[in-house]
Amino acid sequence: MSDDSNGVPTPGSPEQYAIGISFGNSYSSIAHISGEGKVEVIANEEGDRQIPSILSYIDGEEYHGTQAKSQLVRNSKNTVAYFRDYIGKEYKSIDPTPCHASAHPIESNGVIAFSVQDTESATANDVTVPEIAIRHLRRLKNSATDFSGKAVTAAVVAVPTDANEEQKTAITKAAANIQVEVLQYIPEPIAALLAYDSRSTEPATDKIVLVADFGGNRSDAAIIASRGGMYSILATAHDYELGGAQLDQILIDHFAKEFEKKHKSDPRKNERSLAKLKLEAEAVKKALSLSSSATFSVESLADGVDFRSTINRSRYEISAFKVFGRFTRLVEEVVKKAELDVLDVDEVILSGGTSHTPKIAKNIQAIFPESTQVLAPATTPSSLNPSELSARGAALQASLIQEFEKEDIEQSTHEMVTVTPHITKAIGYQVTGQSSDSFTVIVPPDTAVPARRTTVIDGLEGDVLIRVCDAERDIKVTKPEPTAKPEANGAKDSDDEDSDDEDDEPEETREKVWKVKQALAEFVFKGLKKGSKVEVTANVDVDIALNLSARHLSGKGGVRGEIKAAEVTENGSA
Amino acid sequence: PPSADWKGDSDANPHFKSLGKLSAPINRKIEPYGAQFLAYARRKRHGRTFSEDDRI
């Protein structure tokens, strides 16, 4: 913080220090690329990597993060929380619900503000949301600066996919106020995907990824076609009333009822008691993500009575059954919106604090086939911390572009560059010796052009015809043969299983198949030796012309061919 | 296996036959993030092809 002189950082200069910021309604985090080139989530002075997005004021002193959060009990009126989604918005368009237990958003001269005593005087000031954002970002910047010893000059900020230009402009302004240049905004699901993809050293594969970001007060899901390391968002879905807060509420109700039974008073009816319940419920919830039981303990919860109780995970999971189902439904909704099937999804990334909940991850894993990898602590031990994904992705992106000139970034992110044709059908091949409905994908659908893919066909022999075709994905449903006859069923150990059997009966197997639409080209290789390999390369250029080449590996010569673009692909529809 | 009377497009290219054309694409937005995108943007802005890019 000592030197704010380099307000306009010189690109490429050693003073440029860009971080990734995940700016959430509930929590924020900051990350950077460490000296060894690794992504590192930075802890603030209190040792928190998930820093509550909360500011609180006592006698003119500002508290931030966890310290501010604990003020929700004694000093809630002067504590500002859940303000991220108010940035760049109009007062009438916001939902003030999350702020009931803290300073309320008010309209002050046409902007959203909070009335808090942020100075030593006893009168409250209207502090506008942009000003709150500045103060919050300043604390984050200072934490990163203190940690690394270098002044933060720039940042990439992760935002939800539905963040609009007004919101981004407002955040850019707030950051500029503390001499931080926002280099770029990165959608949270892309950041999460980037955080995972950067782990692997192998070249990027083609996959469909679903990123579900389960937050504190909202949850978002997105389907991303990842093609050769380039990402296209196919669909997004949002639930603005679903998140960790709904799970906290279940625990609040559970313990409040228990307290009421014992002491004949409902702690939810008293503001301060409710605030204590809330804080402790969140702590219990987090504990239940890690262990199978947790202790709830609050001193002087209500009427001066201390309260202590325990809950085990299965009890909690039963109570939260309905809410858990809503997370699963959001995931199903986004798959449907993308006009895909669960079988199309290769990878599910669970992001956000609520993704620590084992049951939520397990439920989501259950709706996907076994081949789909669900990346969450409960389902994949090697998964990254879901709370850190956005900040990590933002930091990675920051490190990629921090050397660039602002103009370069703007030009590269312009729609001239980013809006591009994507092929709609898969390009693949059929080969001699395989059944007529076989099809192997070379270039998957939803791939942006130009695109180039190479594949090797193994185990060829004799005279071989390779037919390149395009195909659409189809879901093949196979109903099992009705196995047991009614009487046979009764004869066996049936009684207890009878009803189950009936439920299971229509259980059908669904599989993904490719339906060949049309042949594009054929290659012929003659007199191949046993076990020959042929490498096929497909190169689709911007005007959808297809260049094909096939090469006999360890053999002589290759075959090339070009398929010209279809007449005038005038297609403004998308 | 190829039928006996299978013939390529031309004598110059006897082992290849073109049969159809790709169907129309739809326009989508690529997200401008990650190393692969930056490589793509660089190619696009300089009007380079993959192989030209490989050579650099």
XYZ file of C-alpha atoms in Angstrom:
630
model
C 0.000 0.000 0.000
C 3.023 2.257 0.498
C 3.359 3.201 -3.116
C 0.287 4.163 -5.003
C 2.340 6.113 -7.509
C 2.043 3.597 -10.298
C -1.629 4.221 -10.819
C -1.176 3.647 -14.533
C 0.892 0.516 -14.719
C 3.322 0.230 -17.573
C 2.614 -3.015 -19.329
C 5.287 -5.580 -18.807
C 6.997 -3.528 -16.158
C 8.038 -5.416 -13.051
C 5.667 -3.262 -11.009
C 2.648 -4.801 -12.692
C 1.060 -7.158 -10.211
C -2.257 -8.662 -11.212
C -4.394 -10.831 -8.973
C -7.593 -12.800 -9.396
C -10.563 -11.667 -7.370
C -13.643 -13.698 -6.685
C -16.174 -11.161 -5.494
C -19.205 -12.856 -4.021
C -22.259 -11.748 -2.126
C -21.279 -13.885 0.836
C -17.551 -14.419 0.475
C -14.712 -13.031 -1.569
C -11.298 -14.441 -2.201
C -8.090 -13.358 -3.806
C -5.493 -15.426 -5.608
C -2.292 -14.876 -7.498
C 0.432 -16.812 -9.226
C 3.191 -17.434 -6.730
C 6.878 -17.038 -7.421
C 7.061 -20.730 -8.336
C 4.339 -20.260 -10.919
C 1.606 -21.951 -8.936
C -1.851 -20.598 -8.303
C -2.175 -19.610 -4.703
C -5.237 -18.407 -2.857
C -4.144 -15.660 -0.504
C -5.215 -15.632 3.130
C -5.912 -12.270 4.730
C -4.446 -11.072 8.034
C -6.959 -13.177 9.927
C -5.874 -16.263 8.045
C -9.077 -16.530 6.020
C -9.031 -17.585 2.393
C -12.789 -17.204 2.177
C -13.248 -13.668 3.307
C -16.824 -12.689 4.181
C -17.943 -9.785 1.959
C -18.979 -7.816 5.016
C -18.009 -4.443 6.450
C -18.882 -3.266 9.923
C -18.319 -0.022 11.835
C -17.820 0.602 15.530
C -16.836 4.064 16.767
C -15.575 4.996 13.344
C -13.406 1.954 13.041
C -13.899 -0.330 10.045
C -14.026 -4.086 10.409
C -13.945 -6.453 7.484
C -14.405 -10.128 6.763
C -14.835 -12.520 9.655
C -14.485 -9.739 12.234
C -17.290 -7.818 10.565
C -19.389 -10.946 10.309
C -19.320 -11.507 14.050
C -20.694 -7.956 14.423
C -23.948 -9.190 12.908
C -24.995 -10.112 16.442
C -24.241 -6.969 18.456
C -23.970 -4.319 15.806
C -26.140 -5.477 12.931
C -27.421 -2.002 12.021
C -23.914 -0.806 11.255
C -22.910 -3.932 9.385
C -23.181 -4.108 5.613
C -23.465 -7.509 3.972
C -24.696 -9.128 0.738
C -24.140 -6.045 -1.399
C -22.417 -7.487 -4.498
C -25.642 -8.021 -6.411
C -26.678 -4.414 -5.675
C -23.702 -2.933 -7.494
C -24.734 -1.237 -10.724
C -28.416 -1.863 -10.035
C -31.420 0.337 -9.500
C -33.089 0.348 -6.128
C -36.422 -0.919 -7.392
C -34.854 -3.933 -9.085
C -33.125 -5.431 -6.062
C -34.191 -8.055 -3.587
C -33.362 -6.805 -0.090
C -34.179 -10.128 1.614
C -30.599 -11.208 2.412
C -30.043 -7.908 4.259
C -32.840 -8.337 6.808
C -30.397 -9.183 9.534
C -27.957 -6.373 8.770
C -28.037 -2.791 7.463
C -30.940 -2.430 5.042
C -30.451 -1.074 1.549
C -32.166 2.285 1.134
C -32.558 4.656 -1.756
C -30.498 7.795 -1.333
C -30.467 10.379 -4.145
C -31.395 7.750 -6.672
C -28.702 5.278 -5.706
C -28.690 2.314 -3.379
C -27.074 3.080 -0.059
C -26.778 1.807 3.483
C -27.328 4.058 6.449
C -24.521 3.276 8.886
C -22.556 5.092 11.586
C -19.232 4.783 9.861
C -17.613 7.711 11.652
C -17.114 8.534 15.289
C -20.115 10.823 15.266
C -23.392 9.392 16.431
C -25.234 10.282 13.246
C -25.541 7.730 10.506
C -24.315 8.428 6.992
C -25.764 7.149 3.764
C -22.908 5.149 2.337
C -23.594 4.248 -1.274
C -23.138 0.764 -2.649
C -20.264 1.862 -4.940
C -18.512 3.327 -1.910
C -19.023 0.072 0.014
C -17.574 -1.800 -2.960
C -14.535 0.478 -2.947
C -13.967 -0.134 0.761
C -14.349 -3.876 0.366
C -12.022 -4.051 -2.649
C -9.500 -1.861 -0.833
C -9.357 -4.369 2.009
C -8.885 -7.218 -0.462
C -6.186 -5.292 -2.299
C -4.395 -4.501 0.956
C -4.464 -8.143 2.004
C -2.873 -9.223 -1.279
C -0.359 -6.406 -1.124
C 0.608 -7.204 2.469
C 0.938 -10.873 1.607
C 3.202 -10.447 -1.384
C 4.933 -7.192 -0.553
C 4.022 -5.866 -3.992
C 1.297 -3.328 -4.669
C -1.611 -4.801 -6.567
C -2.068 -2.844 -9.786
C -4.493 -4.941 -11.764
C -7.016 -7.721 -11.417
C -9.252 -10.114 -13.241
C -12.599 -10.291 -11.481
C -14.881 -13.325 -11.556
C -18.560 -12.465 -11.941
C -21.720 -14.494 -12.570
C -22.610 -15.185 -16.196
C -25.597 -12.858 -15.959
C -23.640 -9.826 -14.741
C -24.510 -6.935 -17.048
C -22.418 -4.053 -18.360
C -23.678 -1.627 -15.690
C -22.516 -3.952 -12.937
C -19.125 -4.448 -14.553
C -18.679 -0.739 -15.180
C -19.518 -0.027 -11.547
C -16.948 -2.557 -10.315
C -14.342 -1.189 -12.724
C -14.975 2.301 -11.317
C -14.706 1.107 -7.734
C -11.439 -0.666 -8.511
C -10.042 2.354 -10.366
C -10.715 4.352 -7.218
C -8.126 2.268 -5.396
C -5.706 2.235 -8.358
C -6.537 -1.250 -9.478
C -7.184 -1.745 -13.160
C -9.695 -4.450 -13.980
C -8.085 -6.154 -16.951
C -11.026 -8.403 -17.671
C -14.133 -9.957 -16.169
C -14.296 -13.711 -16.241
C -17.558 -15.613 -15.827
C -17.413 -17.735 -12.672
C -18.037 -21.088 -14.443
C -15.264 -20.385 -16.947
C -12.934 -19.522 -14.074
C -13.765 -22.819 -12.367
C -13.108 -24.748 -15.554
C -9.845 -22.904 -16.128
C -8.759 -23.732 -12.578
C -9.225 -27.438 -13.303
C -7.911 -27.432 -16.867
C -4.714 -25.729 -15.798
C -3.916 -28.704 -13.566
C -3.441 -31.025 -16.464
C -0.350 -30.894 -18.617
C -1.924 -32.889 -21.408
C -3.313 -31.074 -24.412
C -6.868 -29.948 -23.985
C -9.509 -32.494 -24.858
C -12.988 -32.057 -26.258
C -15.577 -32.353 -23.553
C -18.909 -31.038 -22.375
C -18.586 -29.612 -18.896
C -21.321 -28.628 -16.512
C -20.276 -26.145 -13.866
C -22.630 -25.732 -10.939
C -21.813 -22.887 -8.589
C -23.696 -23.246 -5.334
C -23.289 -20.081 -3.325
C -24.674 -18.581 -0.156
C -27.762 -16.827 -1.468
C -27.866 -17.841 -5.121
C -26.876 -20.731 -7.290
C -25.872 -20.759 -10.925
C -25.221 -23.484 -13.423
C -23.680 -23.434 -16.875
C -22.970 -25.908 -19.648
C -19.732 -25.301 -21.477
C -18.507 -26.952 -24.646
C -14.766 -27.239 -24.136
C -13.192 -27.826 -27.523
C -9.443 -27.926 -27.771
C -9.222 -25.723 -24.690
C -11.628 -23.132 -26.072
C -14.861 -22.596 -24.241
C -18.351 -21.833 -25.533
C -21.200 -21.466 -23.079
C -24.186 -23.435 -24.349
C -26.672 -22.631 -21.601
C -26.963 -21.102 -18.148
C -29.524 -21.396 -15.378
C -29.892 -19.451 -12.170
C -31.753 -19.782 -8.925
C -31.684 -16.584 -6.916
C -33.306 -18.119 -3.883
C -31.185 -21.168 -3.426
C -27.916 -21.497 -1.614
C -26.240 -22.186 1.664
C -28.645 -19.810 3.405
C -31.507 -22.234 2.760
C -29.481 -25.007 4.375
C -28.593 -22.775 7.316
C -32.308 -22.128 7.750
C -32.953 -25.853 8.139
C -30.443 -26.031 10.962
C -31.755 -22.817 12.490
C -35.255 -24.287 12.592
C -33.996 -27.594 13.917
C -32.135 -26.108 16.868
C -34.704 -23.397 17.523
C -37.404 -26.027 17.898
C -35.224 -28.061 20.186
C -34.532 -24.993 22.301
C -38.194 -24.095 22.388
C -39.140 -27.554 23.583
C -36.740 -27.280 26.497
C -37.089 -23.639 27.440
C -40.494 -22.558 26.106
C -39.234 -19.675 24.050
C -38.438 -19.379 20.369
C -34.989 -17.868 19.777
C -36.025 -16.984 16.227
C -38.337 -14.302 17.574
C -35.513 -12.248 19.003
C -33.237 -10.504 16.506
C -30.040 -11.013 18.420
C -30.810 -14.638 19.202
C -31.599 -15.240 15.566
C -28.293 -13.690 14.523
C -26.472 -16.010 16.920
C -28.432 -18.973 15.617
C -27.504 -18.068 12.066
C -23.793 -17.790 12.667
C -23.674 -21.034 14.599
C -25.907 -22.853 12.116
C -23.489 -21.995 9.306
C -20.585 -23.272 11.400
C -22.468 -26.504 12.156
C -23.280 -26.944 8.471
C -19.617 -26.608 7.550
C -18.658 -29.098 10.237
C -21.218 -31.545 8.863
C -19.540 -31.389 5.465
C -16.360 -32.692 7.048
C -17.509 -35.032 9.776
C -20.539 -37.147 10.510
C -21.700 -35.182 13.527
C -21.334 -31.663 14.829
C -21.947 -29.704 17.983
C -24.096 -26.620 18.115
C -23.249 -24.395 21.009
C -24.273 -20.816 21.729
C -23.747 -18.907 24.928
C -26.820 -17.078 26.098
C -28.840 -17.960 23.044
C -32.068 -16.504 24.396
C -33.309 -15.341 27.797
C -29.737 -15.689 29.037
C -29.835 -19.463 28.583
C -26.833 -21.241 27.088
C -27.676 -23.891 24.565
C -25.728 -26.892 23.467
C -26.801 -29.710 21.223
C -25.470 -32.080 18.606
C -26.698 -33.238 15.253
C -25.481 -36.020 13.026
C -25.135 -35.866 9.308
C -27.918 -38.285 8.419
C -30.414 -36.377 10.538
C -29.393 -33.185 8.753
C -29.610 -34.840 5.349
C -33.137 -36.010 6.041
C -34.221 -32.514 7.104
C -32.521 -30.936 4.102
C -33.843 -33.494 1.638
C -36.091 -31.028 -0.173
C -33.508 -28.288 -0.486
C -30.894 -30.754 -1.717
C -33.371 -31.723 -4.414
C -33.470 -28.133 -5.655
C -29.726 -28.177 -6.323
C -30.136 -31.324 -8.382
C -33.037 -29.774 -10.264
C -30.988 -26.706 -11.180
C -28.402 -29.027 -12.695
C -31.085 -30.919 -14.600
C -32.568 -27.641 -15.773
C -29.340 -26.417 -17.338
C -28.815 -29.726 -19.154
C -32.301 -29.389 -20.574
C -31.752 -25.760 -21.538
C -28.684 -26.758 -23.524
C -30.858 -29.351 -25.268
C -28.537 -32.040 -24.079
C -28.890 -35.277 -22.197
C -27.088 -36.221 -18.995
C -25.210 -38.727 -21.161
C -23.634 -35.859 -23.099
C -21.982 -34.398 -20.015
C -18.396 -35.583 -19.588
C -17.467 -33.618 -16.514
C -19.332 -31.861 -13.723
C -17.489 -29.239 -11.728
C -19.074 -28.298 -8.444
C -18.010 -24.866 -7.356
C -18.964 -22.551 -4.508
C -18.991 -23.114 -0.770
C -22.178 -25.176 -0.694
C -20.524 -27.749 -2.977
C -18.647 -29.014 0.073
C -21.886 -30.715 1.154
C -21.325 -34.434 0.471
C -24.965 -35.298 -0.124
C -25.442 -32.616 -2.774
C -22.464 -33.925 -4.720
C -23.633 -37.526 -4.339
C -27.156 -36.672 -5.500
C -25.794 -34.952 -8.559
C -23.450 -37.810 -9.306
C -26.469 -40.125 -9.198
C -28.237 -38.409 -12.097
C -25.238 -38.790 -14.396
C -23.807 -41.958 -15.886
C -20.798 -43.528 -14.233
C -18.552 -42.247 -16.999
C -19.231 -38.642 -15.989
C -16.659 -37.318 -13.598
C -18.144 -35.235 -10.807
C -15.468 -32.991 -9.358
C -16.331 -32.292 -5.734
C -14.607 -33.289 -2.480
C -17.189 -35.995 -1.768
C -17.003 -37.639 -5.182
C -13.425 -37.126 -6.364
C -10.736 -37.064 -3.707
C -8.327 -35.192 -5.965
C -10.802 -32.365 -6.552
C -9.859 -28.787 -5.839
C -11.481 -26.793 -3.051
C -14.830 -25.650 -4.535
C -14.620 -22.357 -2.641
C -11.372 -21.445 -4.351
C -12.156 -22.209 -7.988
C -13.339 -18.768 -9.121
C -10.409 -16.960 -7.565
C -7.935 -19.477 -8.973
C -9.357 -19.209 -12.484
C -9.343 -15.429 -12.299
C -5.707 -15.457 -11.141
C -4.719 -17.753 -14.000
C -6.394 -15.502 -16.526
C -4.762 -12.463 -14.896
C -1.338 -14.016 -15.283
C -2.026 -14.811 -18.944
C -2.977 -11.298 -19.896
C -1.159 -9.024 -17.481
C 1.610 -8.379 -20.008
C -0.817 -7.312 -22.705
C -1.718 -3.794 -23.628
C -5.235 -2.791 -22.716
C -5.943 -2.267 -26.411
C -4.796 -5.778 -27.239
C -7.157 -7.248 -24.703
C -10.037 -5.153 -25.961
C -9.416 -6.115 -29.567
C -9.084 -9.796 -28.752
C -12.284 -9.892 -26.765
C -14.258 -7.984 -29.381
C -17.171 -9.820 -30.930
C -15.399 -9.761 -34.284
C -13.074 -12.251 -32.716
C -15.274 -14.117 -30.301
C -18.377 -14.697 -32.390
C -17.570 -17.438 -34.780
C -19.291 -20.296 -36.590
C -19.575 -23.557 -34.689
C -20.266 -26.767 -36.532
C -23.552 -28.324 -35.573
C -22.923 -31.977 -36.362
C -20.106 -34.267 -35.436
C -17.580 -35.139 -38.117
C -16.275 -38.670 -37.870
C -15.616 -41.817 -39.782
C -16.790 -45.312 -40.472
C -14.349 -47.939 -41.544
C -14.340 -51.316 -43.220
C -14.865 -54.176 -40.872
C -17.065 -52.354 -38.413
C -20.810 -52.616 -38.191
C -22.710 -50.229 -40.409
C -23.966 -48.064 -37.568
C -20.580 -47.521 -36.002
C -19.228 -44.009 -36.007
C -16.113 -42.562 -34.434
C -15.994 -38.848 -33.758
C -13.099 -36.810 -35.089
C -14.509 -33.315 -34.578
C -17.362 -33.136 -32.040
C -20.373 -30.878 -32.546
C -20.316 -27.336 -31.140
C -16.690 -26.949 -32.122
C -15.691 -23.463 -33.196
C -14.017 -23.134 -36.567
C -11.331 -23.135 -37.707
C -10.696 -26.462 -36.079
C -8.251 -29.241 -36.700
C -8.399 -32.718 -35.235
C -6.335 -35.790 -35.887
C -7.210 -39.327 -35.037
C -5.500 -42.650 -35.627
C -7.414 -45.679 -36.852
C -5.763 -48.793 -35.583
C -5.743 -52.429 -36.619
C -6.495 -52.131 -40.320
C -5.761 -54.849 -42.833
C -6.167 -55.481 -46.557
C -8.265 -53.204 -48.703
C -9.830 -50.568 -46.537
C -12.421 -47.911 -47.116
C -12.675 -45.053 -44.703
C -15.837 -43.052 -45.023
C -15.970 -39.629 -43.447
C -19.497 -38.618 -42.479
C -21.350 -36.265 -40.256
C -23.673 -37.448 -37.570
C -26.068 -36.347 -34.890
C -26.160 -37.609 -31.368
C -29.089 -39.761 -30.502
C -30.178 -41.403 -27.293
C -30.965 -45.041 -27.735
C -33.379 -46.408 -25.187
C -33.439 -50.128 -24.674
C -36.244 -51.571 -22.629
C -35.228 -54.797 -20.993
C -37.055 -57.972 -21.897
C -39.777 -58.575 -19.332
C -37.727 -61.020 -17.308
C -39.804 -62.664 -14.644
C -43.219 -64.068 -15.402
C -45.785 -63.245 -12.763
C -45.985 -66.723 -11.343
C -42.228 -67.272 -11.331
C -41.993 -64.041 -9.431
C -44.312 -65.296 -6.729
C -42.461 -68.567 -6.469
C -39.155 -66.999 -5.623
C -38.144 -65.043 -2.567
C -40.582 -62.448 -3.660
C -42.726 -61.109 -0.888
C -40.477 -58.409 0.419
C -39.162 -57.466 -2.994
C -42.419 -57.475 -4.832
C -43.135 -53.795 -4.774
C -39.529 -52.896 -5.530
C -39.590 -55.106 -8.543
C -42.511 -53.316 -10.017
C -40.757 -49.997 -9.622
C -37.614 -51.304 -11.203
C -39.358 -53.030 -14.037
C -39.532 -50.155 -16.529
C -35.890 -49.338 -15.808
C -34.490 -48.896 -19.264
C -30.946 -48.556 -20.419
C -30.163 -45.378 -22.239
C -27.068 -44.941 -24.291
C -25.566 -42.355 -26.522
C -25.323 -43.330 -30.164
C -24.364 -41.467 -33.313
C -26.832 -41.359 -36.130
C -25.008 -40.888 -39.401
C -26.592 -38.143 -41.472
C -24.580 -38.033 -44.648
C -21.357 -39.264 -46.132
C -18.838 -36.531 -46.815
C -15.969 -38.345 -48.422
C -14.258 -41.681 -48.812
C -10.661 -42.781 -48.681
C -9.376 -46.042 -49.988
C -6.228 -47.834 -48.881
C -5.251 -51.036 -50.612
C -3.254 -53.987 -49.418
C -2.555 -52.839 -45.891
C -0.541 -55.189 -43.744
C -2.091 -56.615 -40.608
C -2.303 -54.088 -37.793
C -1.756 -51.052 -39.978
C -2.538 -47.626 -38.663
C -4.010 -44.785 -40.619
C -4.004 -41.262 -39.332
C -6.920 -39.097 -40.421
C -6.825 -35.347 -40.097
C -9.869 -33.149 -40.495
C -9.409 -29.452 -40.868
C -12.508 -27.286 -40.968
C -11.874 -23.729 -42.012
C -13.877 -20.588 -41.297
C -16.123 -20.927 -44.320
C -16.913 -24.553 -43.407
C -14.782 -26.060 -46.113
C -13.367 -29.354 -44.930
C -9.834 -30.435 -45.669
C -9.208 -34.098 -45.129
C -6.050 -36.064 -45.241
C -5.288 -39.661 -44.435
C -1.843 -41.055 -43.991
C -0.701 -44.603 -43.590
C 1.588 -44.490 -40.590
C 4.879 -46.256 -41.230
C 3.744 -46.603 -44.808
C 4.127 -44.605 -47.933
C 2.271 -41.529 -49.006
C -0.935 -39.955 -47.871
C -4.204 -39.026 -49.439
C -5.626 -35.564 -49.353
C -8.920 -34.171 -50.370
C -10.905 -31.028 -49.996
C -14.610 -30.544 -49.643
C -15.625 -27.064 -50.600
C -17.945 -25.048 -48.472
C -21.631 -25.364 -49.134
C -23.030 -22.541 -51.242
C -23.335 -19.343 -49.277
C -23.661 -20.311 -45.663
C -25.625 -17.184 -44.962
C -26.769 -17.892 -41.477
C -27.465 -15.019 -39.224
C -29.978 -16.950 -37.237
C -27.809 -17.807 -34.288
C -14.441 -53.117 -47.968
C -14.520 -50.880 -51.005
C -16.565 -52.231 -53.849
C -14.670 -53.408 -56.918
C -15.796 -50.518 -59.034
C -14.887 -47.868 -56.440
C -13.218 -44.917 -58.115
C -11.678 -41.801 -56.756
C -12.557 -38.256 -57.710
C -9.918 -38.010 -60.374
C -6.893 -39.757 -61.716
C -4.789 -37.255 -59.886
C -6.376 -38.268 -56.614
C -7.382 -41.877 -57.109
C -7.888 -42.740 -53.468
C -10.264 -39.971 -52.465
C -13.859 -39.336 -53.316
C -15.844 -36.378 -52.141
C -19.486 -37.092 -51.426
C -21.124 -34.320 -49.465
C -20.753 -30.969 -47.820
C -20.850 -29.913 -44.221
C -24.123 -28.505 -43.067
C -24.497 -24.881 -42.119
C -22.877 -23.804 -38.888
C -24.412 -21.608 -36.251
C -22.733 -18.596 -34.773
C -21.784 -18.773 -31.139
C -19.511 -16.792 -28.905
C -16.252 -18.270 -27.732
C -15.332 -17.191 -24.246
C -12.172 -15.088 -24.409
C -10.245 -16.885 -21.670
C -7.426 -19.340 -21.406
C -4.242 -19.930 -23.330
C -5.914 -21.671 -26.275
C -8.205 -18.728 -26.853
C -5.300 -16.312 -26.836
C -3.607 -18.443 -29.472
C -6.818 -18.458 -31.475
C -7.221 -14.680 -31.209
C -3.652 -14.197 -32.308
C -4.199 -16.386 -35.367
C -7.408 -14.631 -36.215
C -6.021 -11.153 -35.857
C -3.005 -11.944 -37.950
C -4.974 -14.021 -40.411
C -2.819 -17.083 -39.892
C -3.749 -20.705 -40.320
C -2.895 -23.509 -37.923
C 0.095 -24.667 -39.918
C 1.450 -21.154 -40.316
C 1.083 -20.762 -36.593
C 2.860 -24.047 -35.961
C 5.862 -22.864 -37.899
C 6.336 -19.774 -35.768
